[in-house]
Coordinates of C-alpha atoms in Angstrom, one line a residue:
X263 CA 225.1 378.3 -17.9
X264 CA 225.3 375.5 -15.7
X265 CA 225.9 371.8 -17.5
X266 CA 226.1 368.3 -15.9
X267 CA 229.1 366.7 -15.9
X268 CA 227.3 363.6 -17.0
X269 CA 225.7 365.4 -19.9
X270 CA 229.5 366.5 -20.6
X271 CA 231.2 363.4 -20.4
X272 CA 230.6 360.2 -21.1
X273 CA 229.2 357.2 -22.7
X274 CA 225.4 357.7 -22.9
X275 CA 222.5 357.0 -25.5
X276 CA 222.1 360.8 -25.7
X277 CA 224.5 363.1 -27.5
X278 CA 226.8 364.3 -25.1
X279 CA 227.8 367.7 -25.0
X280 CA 231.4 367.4 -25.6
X281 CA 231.0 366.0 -28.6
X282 CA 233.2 367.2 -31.7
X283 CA 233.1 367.1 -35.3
X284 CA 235.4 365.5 -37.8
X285 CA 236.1 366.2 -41.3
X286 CA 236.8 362.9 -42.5
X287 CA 233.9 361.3 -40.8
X288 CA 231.3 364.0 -40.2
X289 CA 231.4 365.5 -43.2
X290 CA 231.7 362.4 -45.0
X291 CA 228.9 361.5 -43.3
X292 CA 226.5 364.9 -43.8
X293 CA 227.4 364.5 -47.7
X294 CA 226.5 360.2 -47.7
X295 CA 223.0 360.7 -46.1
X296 CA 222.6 363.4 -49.2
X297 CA 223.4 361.0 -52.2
X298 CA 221.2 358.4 -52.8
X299 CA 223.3 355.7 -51.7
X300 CA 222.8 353.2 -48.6
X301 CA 225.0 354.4 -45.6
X302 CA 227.4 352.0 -43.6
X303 CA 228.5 353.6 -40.6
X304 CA 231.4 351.1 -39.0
X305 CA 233.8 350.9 -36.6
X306 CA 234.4 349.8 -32.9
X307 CA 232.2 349.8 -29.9
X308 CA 232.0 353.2 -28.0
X309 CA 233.5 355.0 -31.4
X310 CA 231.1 357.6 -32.2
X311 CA 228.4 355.4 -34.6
X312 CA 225.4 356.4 -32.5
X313 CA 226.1 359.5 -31.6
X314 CA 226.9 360.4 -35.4
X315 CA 223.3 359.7 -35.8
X316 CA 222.1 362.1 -33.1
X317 CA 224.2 364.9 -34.3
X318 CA 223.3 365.2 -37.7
X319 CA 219.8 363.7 -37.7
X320 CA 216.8 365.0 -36.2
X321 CA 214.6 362.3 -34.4
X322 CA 211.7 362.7 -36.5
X323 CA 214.1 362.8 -39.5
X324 CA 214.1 358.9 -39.2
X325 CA 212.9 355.3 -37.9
X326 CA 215.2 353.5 -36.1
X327 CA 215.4 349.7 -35.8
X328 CA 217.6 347.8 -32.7
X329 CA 218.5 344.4 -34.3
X330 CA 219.0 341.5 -32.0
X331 CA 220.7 338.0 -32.5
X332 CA 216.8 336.9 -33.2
X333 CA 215.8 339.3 -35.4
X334 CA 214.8 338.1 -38.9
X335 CA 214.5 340.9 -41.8
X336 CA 210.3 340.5 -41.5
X337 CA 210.8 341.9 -37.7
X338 CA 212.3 344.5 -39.2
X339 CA 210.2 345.5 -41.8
X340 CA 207.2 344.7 -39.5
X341 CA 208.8 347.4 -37.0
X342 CA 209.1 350.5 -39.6
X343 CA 205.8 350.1 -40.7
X344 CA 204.4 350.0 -36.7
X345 CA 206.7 353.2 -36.3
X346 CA 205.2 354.7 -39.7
X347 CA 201.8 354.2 -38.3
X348 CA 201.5 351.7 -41.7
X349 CA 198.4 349.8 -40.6
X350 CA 197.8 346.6 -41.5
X351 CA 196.3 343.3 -41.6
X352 CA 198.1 339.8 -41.2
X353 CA 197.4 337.3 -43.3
X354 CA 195.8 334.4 -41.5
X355 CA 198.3 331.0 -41.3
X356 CA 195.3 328.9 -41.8
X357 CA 192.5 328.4 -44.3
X358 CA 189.6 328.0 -41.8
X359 CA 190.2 331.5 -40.6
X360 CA 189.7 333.2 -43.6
X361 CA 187.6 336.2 -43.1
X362 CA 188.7 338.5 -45.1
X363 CA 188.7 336.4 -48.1
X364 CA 191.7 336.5 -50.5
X365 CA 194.7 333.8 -50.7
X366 CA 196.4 332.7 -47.6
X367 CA 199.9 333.2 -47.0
X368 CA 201.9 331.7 -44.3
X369 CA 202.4 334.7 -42.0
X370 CA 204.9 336.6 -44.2
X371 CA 202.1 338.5 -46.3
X372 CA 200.0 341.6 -45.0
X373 CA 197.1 343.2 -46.2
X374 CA 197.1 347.0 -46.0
X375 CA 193.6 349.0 -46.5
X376 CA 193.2 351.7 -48.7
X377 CA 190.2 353.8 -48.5
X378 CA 187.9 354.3 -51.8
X379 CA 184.4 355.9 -52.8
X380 CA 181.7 354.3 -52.5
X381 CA 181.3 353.4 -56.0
X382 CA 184.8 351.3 -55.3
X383 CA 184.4 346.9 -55.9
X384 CA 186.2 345.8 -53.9
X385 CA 187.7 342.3 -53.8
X386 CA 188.6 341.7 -50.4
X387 CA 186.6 343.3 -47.7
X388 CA 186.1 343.0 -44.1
X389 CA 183.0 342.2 -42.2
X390 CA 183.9 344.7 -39.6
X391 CA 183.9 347.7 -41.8
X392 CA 180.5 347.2 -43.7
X393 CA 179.3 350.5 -41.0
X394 CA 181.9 352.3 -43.4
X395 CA 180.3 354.8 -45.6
X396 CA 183.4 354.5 -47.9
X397 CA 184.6 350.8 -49.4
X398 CA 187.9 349.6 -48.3
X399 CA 190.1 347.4 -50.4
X400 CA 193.0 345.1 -49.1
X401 CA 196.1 344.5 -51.3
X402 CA 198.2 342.1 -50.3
X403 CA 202.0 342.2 -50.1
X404 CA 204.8 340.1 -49.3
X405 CA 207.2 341.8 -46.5
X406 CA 209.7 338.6 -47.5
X407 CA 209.9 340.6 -50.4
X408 CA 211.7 343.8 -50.9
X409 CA 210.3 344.7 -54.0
X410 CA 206.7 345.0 -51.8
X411 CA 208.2 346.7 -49.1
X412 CA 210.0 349.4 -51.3
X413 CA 206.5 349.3 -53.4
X414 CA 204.4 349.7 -49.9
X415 CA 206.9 352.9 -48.0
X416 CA 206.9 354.4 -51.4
X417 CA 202.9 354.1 -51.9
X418 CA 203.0 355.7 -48.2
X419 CA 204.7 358.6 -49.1
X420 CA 207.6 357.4 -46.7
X421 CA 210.7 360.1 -46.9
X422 CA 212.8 359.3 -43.3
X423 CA 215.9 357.9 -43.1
X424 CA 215.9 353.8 -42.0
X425 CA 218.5 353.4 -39.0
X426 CA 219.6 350.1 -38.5
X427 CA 221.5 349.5 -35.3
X428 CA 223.6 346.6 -34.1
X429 CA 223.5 345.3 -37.4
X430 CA 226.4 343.3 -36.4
X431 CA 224.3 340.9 -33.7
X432 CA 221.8 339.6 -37.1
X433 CA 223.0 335.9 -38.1
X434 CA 225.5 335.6 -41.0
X435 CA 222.6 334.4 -43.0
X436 CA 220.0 337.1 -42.5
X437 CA 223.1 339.9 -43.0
X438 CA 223.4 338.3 -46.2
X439 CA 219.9 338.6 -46.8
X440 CA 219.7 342.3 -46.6
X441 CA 222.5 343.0 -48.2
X442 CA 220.7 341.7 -51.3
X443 CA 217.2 343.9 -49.6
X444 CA 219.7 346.6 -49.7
X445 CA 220.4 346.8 -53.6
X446 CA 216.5 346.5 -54.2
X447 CA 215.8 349.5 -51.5
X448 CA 218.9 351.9 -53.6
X449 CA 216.5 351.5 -56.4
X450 CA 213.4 352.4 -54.7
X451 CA 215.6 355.8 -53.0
X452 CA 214.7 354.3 -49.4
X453 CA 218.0 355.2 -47.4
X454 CA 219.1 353.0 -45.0
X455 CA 221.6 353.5 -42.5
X456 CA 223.4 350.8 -41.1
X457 CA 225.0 350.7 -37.7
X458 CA 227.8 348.0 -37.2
X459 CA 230.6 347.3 -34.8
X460 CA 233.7 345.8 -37.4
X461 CA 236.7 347.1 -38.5
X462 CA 237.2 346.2 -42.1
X463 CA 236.0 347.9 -45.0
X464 CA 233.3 346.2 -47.4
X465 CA 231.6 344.1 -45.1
X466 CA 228.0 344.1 -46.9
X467 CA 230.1 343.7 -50.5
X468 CA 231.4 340.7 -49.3
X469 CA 227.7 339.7 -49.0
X470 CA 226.4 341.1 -52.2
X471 CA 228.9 342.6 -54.8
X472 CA 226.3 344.6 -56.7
X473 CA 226.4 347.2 -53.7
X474 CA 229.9 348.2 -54.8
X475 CA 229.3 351.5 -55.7
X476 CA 226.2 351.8 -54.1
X477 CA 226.4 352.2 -50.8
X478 CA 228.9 354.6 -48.9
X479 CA 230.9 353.8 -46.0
X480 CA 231.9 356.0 -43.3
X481 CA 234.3 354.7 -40.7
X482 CA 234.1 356.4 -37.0
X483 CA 238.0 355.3 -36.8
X484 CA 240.6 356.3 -36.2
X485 CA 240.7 359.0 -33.8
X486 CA 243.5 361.1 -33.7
X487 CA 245.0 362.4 -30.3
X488 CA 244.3 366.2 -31.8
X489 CA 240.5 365.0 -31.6
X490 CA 240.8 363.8 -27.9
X491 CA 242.3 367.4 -26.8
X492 CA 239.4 368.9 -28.4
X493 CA 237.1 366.7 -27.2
X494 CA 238.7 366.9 -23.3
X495 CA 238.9 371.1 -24.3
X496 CA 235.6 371.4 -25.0
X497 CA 234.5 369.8 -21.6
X498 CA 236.8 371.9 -20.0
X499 CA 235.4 374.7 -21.0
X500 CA 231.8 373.3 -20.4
X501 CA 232.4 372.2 -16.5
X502 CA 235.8 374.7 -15.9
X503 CA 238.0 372.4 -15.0
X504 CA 241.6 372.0 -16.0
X505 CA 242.9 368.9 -17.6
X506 CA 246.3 370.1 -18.9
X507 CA 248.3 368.6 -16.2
X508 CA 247.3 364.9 -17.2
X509 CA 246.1 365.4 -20.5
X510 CA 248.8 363.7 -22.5
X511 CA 248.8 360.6 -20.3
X512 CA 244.9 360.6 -20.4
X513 CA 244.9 360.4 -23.9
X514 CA 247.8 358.4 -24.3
X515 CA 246.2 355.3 -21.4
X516 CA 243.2 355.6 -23.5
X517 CA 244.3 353.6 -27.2
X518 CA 242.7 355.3 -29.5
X519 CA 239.2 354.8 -27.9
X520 CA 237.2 358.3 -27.6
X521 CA 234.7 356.4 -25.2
X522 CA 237.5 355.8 -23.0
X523 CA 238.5 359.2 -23.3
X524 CA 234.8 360.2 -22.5
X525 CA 234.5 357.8 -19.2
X526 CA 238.2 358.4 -17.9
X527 CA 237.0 362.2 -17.8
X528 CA 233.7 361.8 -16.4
X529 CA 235.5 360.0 -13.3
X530 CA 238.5 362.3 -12.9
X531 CA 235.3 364.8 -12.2
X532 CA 233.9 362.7 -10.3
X533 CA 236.3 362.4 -8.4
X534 CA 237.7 366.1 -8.1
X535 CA 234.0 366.7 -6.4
X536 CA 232.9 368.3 -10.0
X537 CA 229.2 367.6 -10.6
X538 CA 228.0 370.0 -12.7
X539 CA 229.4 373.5 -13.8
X540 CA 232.4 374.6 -11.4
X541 CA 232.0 378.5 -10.1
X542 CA 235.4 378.2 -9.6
X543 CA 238.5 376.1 -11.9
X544 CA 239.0 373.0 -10.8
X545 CA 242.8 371.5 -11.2
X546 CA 242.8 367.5 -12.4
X547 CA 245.8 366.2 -10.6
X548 CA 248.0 362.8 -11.8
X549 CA 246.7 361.7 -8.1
X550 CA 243.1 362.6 -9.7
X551 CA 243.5 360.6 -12.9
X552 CA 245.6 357.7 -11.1
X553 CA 242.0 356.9 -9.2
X554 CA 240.4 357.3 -12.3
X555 CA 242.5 354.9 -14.0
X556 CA 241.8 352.4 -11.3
X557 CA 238.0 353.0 -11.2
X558 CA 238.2 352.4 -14.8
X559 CA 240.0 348.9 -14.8
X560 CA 237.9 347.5 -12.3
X561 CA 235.0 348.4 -14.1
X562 CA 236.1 347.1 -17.2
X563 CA 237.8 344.3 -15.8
X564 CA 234.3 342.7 -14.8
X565 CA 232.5 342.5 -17.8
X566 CA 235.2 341.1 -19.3
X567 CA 236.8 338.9 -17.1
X568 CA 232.8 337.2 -17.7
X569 CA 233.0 337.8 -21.3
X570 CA 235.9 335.6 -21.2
X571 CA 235.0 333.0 -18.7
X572 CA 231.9 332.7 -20.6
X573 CA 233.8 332.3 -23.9
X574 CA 235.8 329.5 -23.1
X575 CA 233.1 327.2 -22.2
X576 CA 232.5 324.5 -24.4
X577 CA 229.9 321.8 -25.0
X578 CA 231.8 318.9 -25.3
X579 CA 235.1 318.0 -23.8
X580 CA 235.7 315.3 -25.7
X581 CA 235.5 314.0 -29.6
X582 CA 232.9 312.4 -31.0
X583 CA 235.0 310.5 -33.3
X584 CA 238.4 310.2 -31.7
X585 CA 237.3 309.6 -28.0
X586 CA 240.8 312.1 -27.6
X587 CA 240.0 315.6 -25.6
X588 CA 238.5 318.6 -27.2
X589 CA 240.7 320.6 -29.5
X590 CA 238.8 323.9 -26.9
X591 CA 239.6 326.5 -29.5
X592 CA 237.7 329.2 -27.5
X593 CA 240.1 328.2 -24.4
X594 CA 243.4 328.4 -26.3
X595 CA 242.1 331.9 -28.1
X596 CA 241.8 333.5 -24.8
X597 CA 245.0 331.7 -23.6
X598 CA 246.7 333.4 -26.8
X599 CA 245.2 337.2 -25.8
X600 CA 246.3 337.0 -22.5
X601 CA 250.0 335.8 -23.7
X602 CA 250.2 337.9 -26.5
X603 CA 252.8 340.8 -27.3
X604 CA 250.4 344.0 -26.3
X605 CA 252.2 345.8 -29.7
X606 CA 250.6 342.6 -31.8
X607 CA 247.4 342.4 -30.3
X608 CA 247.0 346.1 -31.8
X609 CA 248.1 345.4 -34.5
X610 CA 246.2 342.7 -35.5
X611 CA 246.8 338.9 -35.4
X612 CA 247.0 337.3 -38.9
X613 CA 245.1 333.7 -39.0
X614 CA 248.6 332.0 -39.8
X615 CA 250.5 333.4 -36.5
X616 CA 247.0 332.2 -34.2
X617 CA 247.6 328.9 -36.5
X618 CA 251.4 328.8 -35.2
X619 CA 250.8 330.2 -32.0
X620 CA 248.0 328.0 -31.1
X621 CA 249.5 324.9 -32.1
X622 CA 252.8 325.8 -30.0
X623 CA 250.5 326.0 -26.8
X624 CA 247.9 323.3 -27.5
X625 CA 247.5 319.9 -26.1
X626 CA 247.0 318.5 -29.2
X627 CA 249.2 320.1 -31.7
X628 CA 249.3 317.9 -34.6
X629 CA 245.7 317.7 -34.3
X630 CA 245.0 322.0 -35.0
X631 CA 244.5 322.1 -38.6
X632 CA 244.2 325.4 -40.4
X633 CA 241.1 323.9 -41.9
X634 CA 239.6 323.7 -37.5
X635 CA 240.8 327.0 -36.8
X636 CA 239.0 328.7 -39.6
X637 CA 235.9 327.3 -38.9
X638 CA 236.4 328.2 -35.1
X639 CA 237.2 332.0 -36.8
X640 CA 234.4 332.0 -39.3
X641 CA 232.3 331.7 -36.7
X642 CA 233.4 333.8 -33.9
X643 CA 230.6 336.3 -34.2
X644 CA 227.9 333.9 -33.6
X645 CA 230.1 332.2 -30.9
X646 CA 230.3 335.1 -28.8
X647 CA 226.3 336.0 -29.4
X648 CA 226.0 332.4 -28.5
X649 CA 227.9 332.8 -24.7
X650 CA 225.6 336.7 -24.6
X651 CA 228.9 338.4 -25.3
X652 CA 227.4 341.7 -26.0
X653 CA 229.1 343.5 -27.5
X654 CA 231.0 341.1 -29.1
X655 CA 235.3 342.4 -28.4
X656 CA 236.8 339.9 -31.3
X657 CA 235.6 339.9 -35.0
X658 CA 237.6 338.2 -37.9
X659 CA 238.2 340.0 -41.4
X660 CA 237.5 336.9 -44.0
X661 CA 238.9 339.2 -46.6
X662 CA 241.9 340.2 -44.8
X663 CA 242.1 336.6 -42.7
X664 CA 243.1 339.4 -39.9
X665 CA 241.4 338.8 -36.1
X666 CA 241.2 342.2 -35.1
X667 CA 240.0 343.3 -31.1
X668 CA 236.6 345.5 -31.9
X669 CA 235.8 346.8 -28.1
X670 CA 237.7 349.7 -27.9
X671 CA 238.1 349.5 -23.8
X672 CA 239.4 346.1 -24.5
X673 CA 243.0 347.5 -24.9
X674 CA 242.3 349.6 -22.2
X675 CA 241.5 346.7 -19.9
X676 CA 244.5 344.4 -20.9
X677 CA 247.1 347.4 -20.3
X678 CA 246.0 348.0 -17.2
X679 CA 245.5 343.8 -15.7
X680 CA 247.4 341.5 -14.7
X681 CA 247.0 339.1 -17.3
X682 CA 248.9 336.4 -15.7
X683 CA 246.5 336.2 -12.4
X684 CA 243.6 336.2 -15.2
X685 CA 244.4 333.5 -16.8
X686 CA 245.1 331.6 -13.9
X687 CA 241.7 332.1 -12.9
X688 CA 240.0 331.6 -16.2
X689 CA 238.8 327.4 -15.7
X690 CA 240.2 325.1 -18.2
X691 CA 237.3 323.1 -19.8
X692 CA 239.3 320.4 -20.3
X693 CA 240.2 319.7 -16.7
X694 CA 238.1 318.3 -14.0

């Protein structure tokens, strides 16, 4: 049987074929979706989150909602019922427009029809539907609410799984929100599944500590270099091709990051004239994965060499107050990654070293006051949604007070620059 080498390898919104399963994730996984509790699927980007979802869920299994940095929780209740074929009526925003009799709301409530006998009073009808030989009564609920919406999917006979994806681009405040919809939803058995690209455990409980113990993480990390072989062995096998020569490297250049694993491949391929399906085996020589390695950095290099020039813009180059020059946190954060020990990067970078550091390299630095810096960190999320950073690469751990690099082919990209040349080129917002 012939097979694509992009359905093979890869990074693609379909499961790809080289996909492998895990104990610790996969099965933890398989048993969370099967006990009740709300499902937190976390880890970096290009980790395996999505395509957990594909492997183990059918499509019509569940309802899947794409979160934006606009999205409020109404737009997402709004979406599952549109996807549940859940009609409805919205309540009218003013009082001269009130057909269908029955209180005003002030565009959170809906009104959804049920069907009775003729014999039925109803309270609330509609003009339109007086050719109906059966009476059709409104009743009103609050999606603000997610008492009503557990009340309405339950009426409805709802029993699919609720998929949120990018959870992570939501505003602080409206993550906050449904981690409280959350606890209300456990109650009601509707199972969510959230999608989110951090790193720490307990995000949501840090919102709401009533979920403790009712909701059940799965983390897609870490990947172990016995997953990678079997991930390259099973494409291998797939497109007969030979990695064995390079392997070690390839897995070793790739820091931990199965979708750089998955796009190094798919290039070496590429590159080796491999398509689809081989009829005969096809060697991947160093010289092979060199090129590969190449393709890869450039590639990465421009998204983030934007992500970064993007970053360090700031609104105001000078105080309000003081009249002095902007303390340009974003510009000495990126000045610290690209100066930064690669070893410590990985590791982490505590808020008290990016305290030290940055005051060691800043302009003003009896002016950087722990008190600054955590605000800058506290709000590095929205900062980078802010600039279109998507997906965001940096994401601090309040509990931990860790800053921790969540785009896996960020570590990829940095190994493999020259990190002096970028920074040269990355404009100071404080000069002319």
């Amino acid at each position: 049987m012939s097979h694509k080498t992009s359905d093979v390898f890869g990074v693609k919104s379909t499961l790809i074929k080289s996909y492998i399963e895990r104990d610790t994730v996969d099965e933890k996984f398989k048993s969370a979706i099967q006990d009740g509790n709300e499902v937190i699927v976390y880890g970096s980007s290009k980790q395996g989150k999505t395509s957990l979802i594909l492997k183990h869920l059918d499509e019509e299994q569940y309802v899947k909602v794409e979160c934006s940095p606009q999205t409020q929780p109404i737009n997402i209740y709004k979406s599952i019922l549109r996807q549940l074929n859940i009609g409805y009526v919205e309540s009218e925003t003013s009082e001269t427009a009130s057909e269908h009799g029955g209180k005003i709301g002030a565009g959170f409530k809906i009104k959804i029809p049920f069907i009775g006998d003729t014999n039925a009073s109803a309270k609330v009808s509609d003009k339109n539907l007086n050719r109906l030989n059966a009476t059709t009564m409104y009743v009103e609920y609050n999606l603000a609410l997610a008492q009503d919406v557990s009340e309405l999917l339950k009426k409805s006979g709802v029993d699919k799984f609720i998929v949120i994806e990018n959870f992570h681009y939501l505003e602080l405040s409206v993550q906050e929100t449904l981690a409280y919809d959350f606890r209300v939803f456990q109650d009601h058995h509707l199972i969510f599944i959230v999608l989110g690209i951090w790193r720490e455990a307990n995000r949501l409980i840090q919102f709401n500590g009533d979920l403790l113990d009712r909701i059940t993480e799965v983390p897609v990390e870490p990947w172990e270099a016995s997953d990678f072989q079997r991930v390259i062995e099973k494409g291998e096998g797939l497109l007969n091709v030979d990695f064995s020569g390079v392997r070690d490297q390839l897995i070793f250049d790739s820091f931990d990051s199965v979708g750089v694993i998955q796009e190094i491949c798919k290039h070496c391929c590429i590159i080796a004239g491999v398509t689809s399906t081989s009829e005969e085996k096809v060697i991947i020589t160093q010289d092979i994965l060199n090129k590969a390695l190449e393709k890869k950095a450039q590639d990465y290099g421009i998204r983030h060499i934007r992500n970064f020039e993007a970053f360090v813009d700031i609104a105001r180059r000078t105080s309000n107050q003081s009249g002095k020059k902007s303390l340009a946190f974003p510009y000495y954060f990126i000045k610290l990654l690209l100066t930064q020990n690669f070893d410590n990067i990985e590791k982490g970078l505590s808020r008290a070293v990016l305290l030290e550091e940055i005051r060691r390299i800043h302009h003003r630095p009896d002016d950087v006051r722990s008190g600054d810096l955590g605000a800058f960190l506290h709000n590095l999320t929205e900062h980078q949604i802010a600039k279109k950073i998507q997906p965001p690469f940096v994401d601090y751990d309040r509990g931990g007070k860790m800053l921790k690099v969540i785009d896996s082919s960020l570590y990829f990209f940095l190994k493999h620059c020259d990190r002096e040349e970028i920074l040269e080129d990355i404009p100071n917002p404080l000069e002319d």
